Tab-separated table of C-alpha atoms in Angstrom:
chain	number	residue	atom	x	y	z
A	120	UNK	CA	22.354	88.788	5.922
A	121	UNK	CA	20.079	87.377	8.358
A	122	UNK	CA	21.411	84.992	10.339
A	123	UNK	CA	19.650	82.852	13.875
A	124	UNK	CA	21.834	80.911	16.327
A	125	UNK	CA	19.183	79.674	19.189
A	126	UNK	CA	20.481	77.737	22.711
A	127	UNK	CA	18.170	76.465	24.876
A	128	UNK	CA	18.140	77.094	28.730
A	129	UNK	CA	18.575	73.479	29.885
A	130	UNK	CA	22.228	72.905	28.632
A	131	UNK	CA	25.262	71.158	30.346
A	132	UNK	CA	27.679	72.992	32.211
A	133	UNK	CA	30.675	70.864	30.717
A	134	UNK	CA	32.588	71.966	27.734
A	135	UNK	CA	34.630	69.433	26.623
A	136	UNK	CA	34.863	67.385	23.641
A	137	UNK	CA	31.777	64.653	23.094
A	138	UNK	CA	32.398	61.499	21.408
A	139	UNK	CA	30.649	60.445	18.491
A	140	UNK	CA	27.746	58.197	19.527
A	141	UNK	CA	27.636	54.893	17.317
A	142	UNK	CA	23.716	54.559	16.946
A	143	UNK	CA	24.601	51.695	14.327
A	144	UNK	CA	26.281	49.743	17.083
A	145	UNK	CA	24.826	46.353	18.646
A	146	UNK	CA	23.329	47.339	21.555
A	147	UNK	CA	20.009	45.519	23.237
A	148	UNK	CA	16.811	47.754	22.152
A	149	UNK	CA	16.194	50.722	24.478
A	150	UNK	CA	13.239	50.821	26.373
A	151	UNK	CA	10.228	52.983	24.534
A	152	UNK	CA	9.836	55.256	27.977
A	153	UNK	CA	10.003	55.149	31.571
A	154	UNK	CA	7.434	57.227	34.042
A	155	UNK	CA	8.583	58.492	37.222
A	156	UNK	CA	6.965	61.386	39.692
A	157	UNK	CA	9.431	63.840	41.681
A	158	UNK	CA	8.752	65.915	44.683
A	159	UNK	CA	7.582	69.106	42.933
A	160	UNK	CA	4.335	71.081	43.061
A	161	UNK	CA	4.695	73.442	39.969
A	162	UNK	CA	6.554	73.441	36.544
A	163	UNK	CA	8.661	75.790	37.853
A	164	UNK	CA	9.735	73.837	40.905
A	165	UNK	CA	9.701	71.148	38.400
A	166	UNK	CA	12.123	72.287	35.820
A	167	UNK	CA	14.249	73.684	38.471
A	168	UNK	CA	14.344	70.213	40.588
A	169	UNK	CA	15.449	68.345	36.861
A	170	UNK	CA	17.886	70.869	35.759
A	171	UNK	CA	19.872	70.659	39.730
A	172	UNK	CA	19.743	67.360	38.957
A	173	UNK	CA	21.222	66.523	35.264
A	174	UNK	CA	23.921	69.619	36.350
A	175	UNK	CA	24.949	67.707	39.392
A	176	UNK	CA	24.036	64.542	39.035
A	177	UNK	CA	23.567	63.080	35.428
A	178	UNK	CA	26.355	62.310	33.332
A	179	UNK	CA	26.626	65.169	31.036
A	180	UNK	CA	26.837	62.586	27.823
A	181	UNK	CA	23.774	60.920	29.023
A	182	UNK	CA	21.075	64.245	28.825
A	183	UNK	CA	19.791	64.348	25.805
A	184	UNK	CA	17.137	67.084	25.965
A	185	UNK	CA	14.091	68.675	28.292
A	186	UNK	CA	10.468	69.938	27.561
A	187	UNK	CA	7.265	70.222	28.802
A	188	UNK	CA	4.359	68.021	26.958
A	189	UNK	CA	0.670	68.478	27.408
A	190	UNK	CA	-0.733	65.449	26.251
A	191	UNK	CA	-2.383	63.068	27.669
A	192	UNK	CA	-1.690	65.171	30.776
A	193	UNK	CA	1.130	68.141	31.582
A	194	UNK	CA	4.121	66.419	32.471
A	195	UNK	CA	8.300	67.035	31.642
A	196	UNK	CA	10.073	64.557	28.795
A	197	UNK	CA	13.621	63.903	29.980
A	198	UNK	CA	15.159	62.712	27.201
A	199	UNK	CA	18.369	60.206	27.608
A	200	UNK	CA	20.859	59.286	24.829
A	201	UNK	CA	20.051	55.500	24.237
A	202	UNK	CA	22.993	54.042	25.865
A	203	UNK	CA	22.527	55.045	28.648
A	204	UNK	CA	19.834	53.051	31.371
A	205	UNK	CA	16.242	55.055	31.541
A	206	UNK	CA	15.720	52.916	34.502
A	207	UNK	CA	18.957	54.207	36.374
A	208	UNK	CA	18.502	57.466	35.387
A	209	UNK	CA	15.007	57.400	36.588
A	210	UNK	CA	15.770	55.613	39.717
A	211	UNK	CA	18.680	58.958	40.194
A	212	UNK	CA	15.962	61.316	39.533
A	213	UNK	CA	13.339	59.903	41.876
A	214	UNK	CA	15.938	59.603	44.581
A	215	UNK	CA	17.649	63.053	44.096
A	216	UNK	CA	14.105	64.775	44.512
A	217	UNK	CA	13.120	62.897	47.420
A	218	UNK	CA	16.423	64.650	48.808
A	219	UNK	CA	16.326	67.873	46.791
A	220	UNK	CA	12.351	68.281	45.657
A	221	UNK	CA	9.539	70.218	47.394
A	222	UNK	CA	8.511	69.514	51.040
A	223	UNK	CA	4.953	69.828	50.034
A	224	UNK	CA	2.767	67.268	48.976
A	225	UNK	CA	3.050	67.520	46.097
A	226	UNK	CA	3.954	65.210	42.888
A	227	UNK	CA	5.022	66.345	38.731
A	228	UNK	CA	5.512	63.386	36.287
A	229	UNK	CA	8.071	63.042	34.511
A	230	UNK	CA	9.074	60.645	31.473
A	231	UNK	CA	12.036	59.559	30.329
A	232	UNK	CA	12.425	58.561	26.597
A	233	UNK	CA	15.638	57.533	24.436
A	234	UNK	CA	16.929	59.597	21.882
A	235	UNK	CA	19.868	59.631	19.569
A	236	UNK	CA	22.459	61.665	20.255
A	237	UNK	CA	23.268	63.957	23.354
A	238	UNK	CA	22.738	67.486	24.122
A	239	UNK	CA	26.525	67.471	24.069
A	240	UNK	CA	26.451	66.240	20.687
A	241	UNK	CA	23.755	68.217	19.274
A	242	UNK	CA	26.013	71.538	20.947
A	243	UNK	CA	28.779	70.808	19.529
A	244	UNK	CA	27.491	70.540	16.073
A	245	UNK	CA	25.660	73.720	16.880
A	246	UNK	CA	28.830	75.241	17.760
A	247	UNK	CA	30.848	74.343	14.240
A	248	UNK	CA	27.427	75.479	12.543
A	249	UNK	CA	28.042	78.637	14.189
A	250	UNK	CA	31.784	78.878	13.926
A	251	UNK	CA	30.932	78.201	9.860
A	252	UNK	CA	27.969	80.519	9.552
A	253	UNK	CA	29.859	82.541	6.651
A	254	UNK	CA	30.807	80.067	4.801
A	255	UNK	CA	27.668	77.839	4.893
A	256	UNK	CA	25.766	80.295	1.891
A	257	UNK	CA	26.860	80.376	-1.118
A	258	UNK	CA	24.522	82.961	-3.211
A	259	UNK	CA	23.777	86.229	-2.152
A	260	UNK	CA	20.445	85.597	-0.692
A	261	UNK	CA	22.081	85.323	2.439
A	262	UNK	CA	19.189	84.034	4.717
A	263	UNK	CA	20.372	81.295	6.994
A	264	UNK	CA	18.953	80.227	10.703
A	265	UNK	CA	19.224	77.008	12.941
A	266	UNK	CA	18.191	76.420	16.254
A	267	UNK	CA	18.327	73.227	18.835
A	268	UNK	CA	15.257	71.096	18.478
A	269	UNK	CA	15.260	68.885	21.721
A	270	UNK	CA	11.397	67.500	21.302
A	271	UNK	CA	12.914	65.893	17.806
A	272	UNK	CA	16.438	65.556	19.116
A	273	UNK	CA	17.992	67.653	15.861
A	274	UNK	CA	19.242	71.131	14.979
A	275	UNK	CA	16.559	72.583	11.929
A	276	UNK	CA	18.593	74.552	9.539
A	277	UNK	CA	16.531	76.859	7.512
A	278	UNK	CA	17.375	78.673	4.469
A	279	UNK	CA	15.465	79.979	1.722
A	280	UNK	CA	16.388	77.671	-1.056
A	281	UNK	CA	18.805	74.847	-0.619
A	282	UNK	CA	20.603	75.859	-3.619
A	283	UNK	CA	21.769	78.196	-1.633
A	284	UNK	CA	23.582	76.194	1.019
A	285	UNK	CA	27.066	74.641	0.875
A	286	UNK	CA	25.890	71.115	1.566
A	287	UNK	CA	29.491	69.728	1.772
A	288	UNK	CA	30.556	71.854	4.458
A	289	UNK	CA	27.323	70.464	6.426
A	290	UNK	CA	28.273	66.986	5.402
A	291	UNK	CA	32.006	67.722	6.576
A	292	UNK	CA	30.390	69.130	9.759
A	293	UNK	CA	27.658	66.228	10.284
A	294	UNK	CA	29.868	63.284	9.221
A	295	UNK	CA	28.876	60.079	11.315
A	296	UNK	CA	26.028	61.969	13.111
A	297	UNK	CA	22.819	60.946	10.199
A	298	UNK	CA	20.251	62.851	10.846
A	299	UNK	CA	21.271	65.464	13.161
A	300	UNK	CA	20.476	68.356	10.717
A	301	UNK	CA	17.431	68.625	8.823
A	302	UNK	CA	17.306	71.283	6.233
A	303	UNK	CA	14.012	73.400	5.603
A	304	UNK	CA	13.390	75.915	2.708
A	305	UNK	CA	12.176	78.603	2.727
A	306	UNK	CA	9.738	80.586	0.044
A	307	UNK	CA	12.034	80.272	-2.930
A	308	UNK	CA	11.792	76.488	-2.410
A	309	UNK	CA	9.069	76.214	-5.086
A	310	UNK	CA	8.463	79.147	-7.843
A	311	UNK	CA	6.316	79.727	-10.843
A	312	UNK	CA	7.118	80.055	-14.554
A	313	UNK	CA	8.590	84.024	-13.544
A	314	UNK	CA	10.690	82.873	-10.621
A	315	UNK	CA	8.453	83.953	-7.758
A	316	UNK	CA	7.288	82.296	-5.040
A	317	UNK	CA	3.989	80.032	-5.087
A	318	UNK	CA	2.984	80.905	-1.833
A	319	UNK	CA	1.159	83.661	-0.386
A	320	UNK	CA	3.376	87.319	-0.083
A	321	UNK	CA	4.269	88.468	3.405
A	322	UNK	CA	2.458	91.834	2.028
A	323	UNK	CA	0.403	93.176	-0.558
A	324	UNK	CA	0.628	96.628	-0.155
A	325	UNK	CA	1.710	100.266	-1.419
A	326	UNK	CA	5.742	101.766	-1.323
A	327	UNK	CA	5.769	104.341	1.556
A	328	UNK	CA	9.431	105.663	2.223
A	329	UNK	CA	12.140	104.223	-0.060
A	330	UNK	CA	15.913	104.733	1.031
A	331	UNK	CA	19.005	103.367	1.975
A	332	UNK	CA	20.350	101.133	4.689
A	333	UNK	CA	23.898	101.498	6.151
A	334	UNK	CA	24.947	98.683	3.770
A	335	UNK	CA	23.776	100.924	0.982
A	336	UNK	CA	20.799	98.724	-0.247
A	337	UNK	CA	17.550	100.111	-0.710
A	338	UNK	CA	15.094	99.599	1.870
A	339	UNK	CA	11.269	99.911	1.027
A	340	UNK	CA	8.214	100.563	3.846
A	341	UNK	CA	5.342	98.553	3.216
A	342	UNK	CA	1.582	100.396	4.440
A	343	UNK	CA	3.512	101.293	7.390
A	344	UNK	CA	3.476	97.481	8.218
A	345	UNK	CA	7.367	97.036	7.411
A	346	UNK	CA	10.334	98.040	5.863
A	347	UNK	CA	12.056	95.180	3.895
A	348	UNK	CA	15.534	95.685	2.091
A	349	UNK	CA	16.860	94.128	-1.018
A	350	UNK	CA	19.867	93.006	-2.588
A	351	UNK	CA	21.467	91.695	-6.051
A	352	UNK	CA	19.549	88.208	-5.165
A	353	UNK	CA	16.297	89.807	-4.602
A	354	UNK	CA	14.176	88.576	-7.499
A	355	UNK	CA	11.665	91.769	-8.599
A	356	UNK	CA	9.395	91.430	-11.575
A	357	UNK	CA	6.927	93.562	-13.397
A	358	UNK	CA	3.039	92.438	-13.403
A	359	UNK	CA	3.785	90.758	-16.730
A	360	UNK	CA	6.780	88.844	-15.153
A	361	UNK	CA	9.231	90.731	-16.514
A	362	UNK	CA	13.332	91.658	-14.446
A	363	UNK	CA	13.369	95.039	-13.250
A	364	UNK	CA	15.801	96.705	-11.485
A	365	UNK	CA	14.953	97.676	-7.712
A	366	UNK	CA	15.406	101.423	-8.883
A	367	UNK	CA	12.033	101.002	-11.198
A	368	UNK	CA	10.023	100.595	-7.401
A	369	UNK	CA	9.020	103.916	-6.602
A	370	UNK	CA	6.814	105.560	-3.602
A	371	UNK	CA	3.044	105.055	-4.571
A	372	UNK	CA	4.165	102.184	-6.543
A	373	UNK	CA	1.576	98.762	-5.100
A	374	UNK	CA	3.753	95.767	-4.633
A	375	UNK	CA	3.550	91.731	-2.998
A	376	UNK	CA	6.187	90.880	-0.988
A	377	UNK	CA	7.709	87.983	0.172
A	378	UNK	CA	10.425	87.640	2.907
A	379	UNK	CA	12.628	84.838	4.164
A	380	UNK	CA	14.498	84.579	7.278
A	381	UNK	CA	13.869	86.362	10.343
A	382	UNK	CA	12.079	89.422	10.723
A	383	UNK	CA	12.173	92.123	13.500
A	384	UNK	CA	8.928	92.192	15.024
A	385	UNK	CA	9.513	96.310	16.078
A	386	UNK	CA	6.544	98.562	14.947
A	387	UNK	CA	7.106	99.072	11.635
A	388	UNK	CA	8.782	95.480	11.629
A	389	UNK	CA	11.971	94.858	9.553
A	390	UNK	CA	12.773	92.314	7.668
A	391	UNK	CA	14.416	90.451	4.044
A	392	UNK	CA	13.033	90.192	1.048
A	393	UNK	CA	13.838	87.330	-1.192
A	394	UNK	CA	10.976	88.495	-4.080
A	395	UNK	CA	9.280	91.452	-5.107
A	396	UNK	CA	6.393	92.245	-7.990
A	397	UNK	CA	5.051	95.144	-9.144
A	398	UNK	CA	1.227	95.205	-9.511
């Protein structure tokens, strides 16, 4: 099982229960972006100065999201759920640093852009995701992560093939919210004639320890480089493409390997594998 559930630090403080935002509502067309600068010298002082401020001040279904862009310039994206006014919100920033913000000199842009749905919104969801993560895979290949992404104003859901997600549950979970999940495969996403992967393995290397994990399936160290572990959805094939059985690997034996989901980045790193062939 390897399984991801990512929150990012700029979240609201309020718990309760969001409404479900009606994007296909009439409602006069948001404006593309509004600039503003707030009395802060560094990113730090920055970041700090906006979070205070959509904590204390911002309504919590208005925030939609926070990070820091680089282009054309370094400056902070605010973004605000499209209902809401960028102006006013803009116009509460500005006035809440001149209060709040740096004594210095000093100025840090800051844009605000419409998005979607809320950070509220996008939690919640993130919350049921969570609250659902065993039910959400439905083959063994149990590889499943998802994570808040505020630049795009979505959660990314990745698993390693998407027959092996229980779409209807995400539908059930998602209903009225389009586009608030998008779903990216992994390696097993596109295979050859024999099943495996068409991209490049994770390794190419020789078998150096074989042995069990505490859920009893085999684990296999790769050059030293990593140990990956297998299961009953673990496809492994001979250099002629042929099934074997993960007791036919043996120590000395050279293998590719290709792994899905996360992977422990400890020295020798850890990690899933979703195919294995013998060379």
């Amino acid at each position: 099982w390897s399984f991801l559930f990512r929150k990012r630090r700029f979240a609201s403080n309020d718990g309760s229960n969001d409404s479900k935002e009606d994007p296909s509502a009439e409602q006069p067309p948001p404006v593309e972006e509004f600039e503003v600068n707030i009395a802060a010298a560094t990113d730090d002082e920055a970041a700090e100065l906006i979070r205070r401020y959509v904590t204390e001040e911002l309504d919590h279904e208005a925030y939609s999201g926070l990070y820091l862009a680089h282009e054309p310039s370094k400056h902070f994206v605010i973004l605000i759920q499209e209902l809401h006014s960028l102006q006013e919100v803009a116009a509460g920033l500005e006035n809440f640093s001149k209060q709040n913000g740096s004594k210095s000199e000093g100025e840090y842009p800051v844009k605000l852009k419409p998005a979607t749905y809320s950070y509220q919104t996008l939690e919640n969801v993130m919350n049921q995701l969570n609250a659902s993560h065993e039910e959400l895979i439905v083959t063994e290949r149990r590889v499943l992560s998802f994570g808040m992404n505020e630049m795009e104003n979505r959660i990314d859901l990745y698993v390693s093939s998407r027959e092996d997600l229980n779409e209807e549950l995400i539908n059930d979970i998602t209903d009225g919210f389009e586009g608030i999940v998008r779903i990216e495969e992994g390696v097993m996403s596109s295979v050859d004639d024999n099943g495996l992967p068409t991209t490049e393995p994770y390794i190419v290397g020789e078998i150096i320890e074989k042995k069990k994990n505490q859920d009893e399936n085999l684990v296999f160290l790769i050059e030293d480089q990593i140990y990956v572990s297998v299961n009953s959805a673990t496809v492994i094939k001979d250099n002629e493409g042929n099934a074997i059985d993960e007791a036919q690997l043996s120590v000395g034996d050279k293998v590719s390997v290709w792994t899905d989901g996360g992977i422990n980045d400890s020295l020798p790193a850890s990690g899933y594998a979703v195919a294995i062939q013998l060379q």
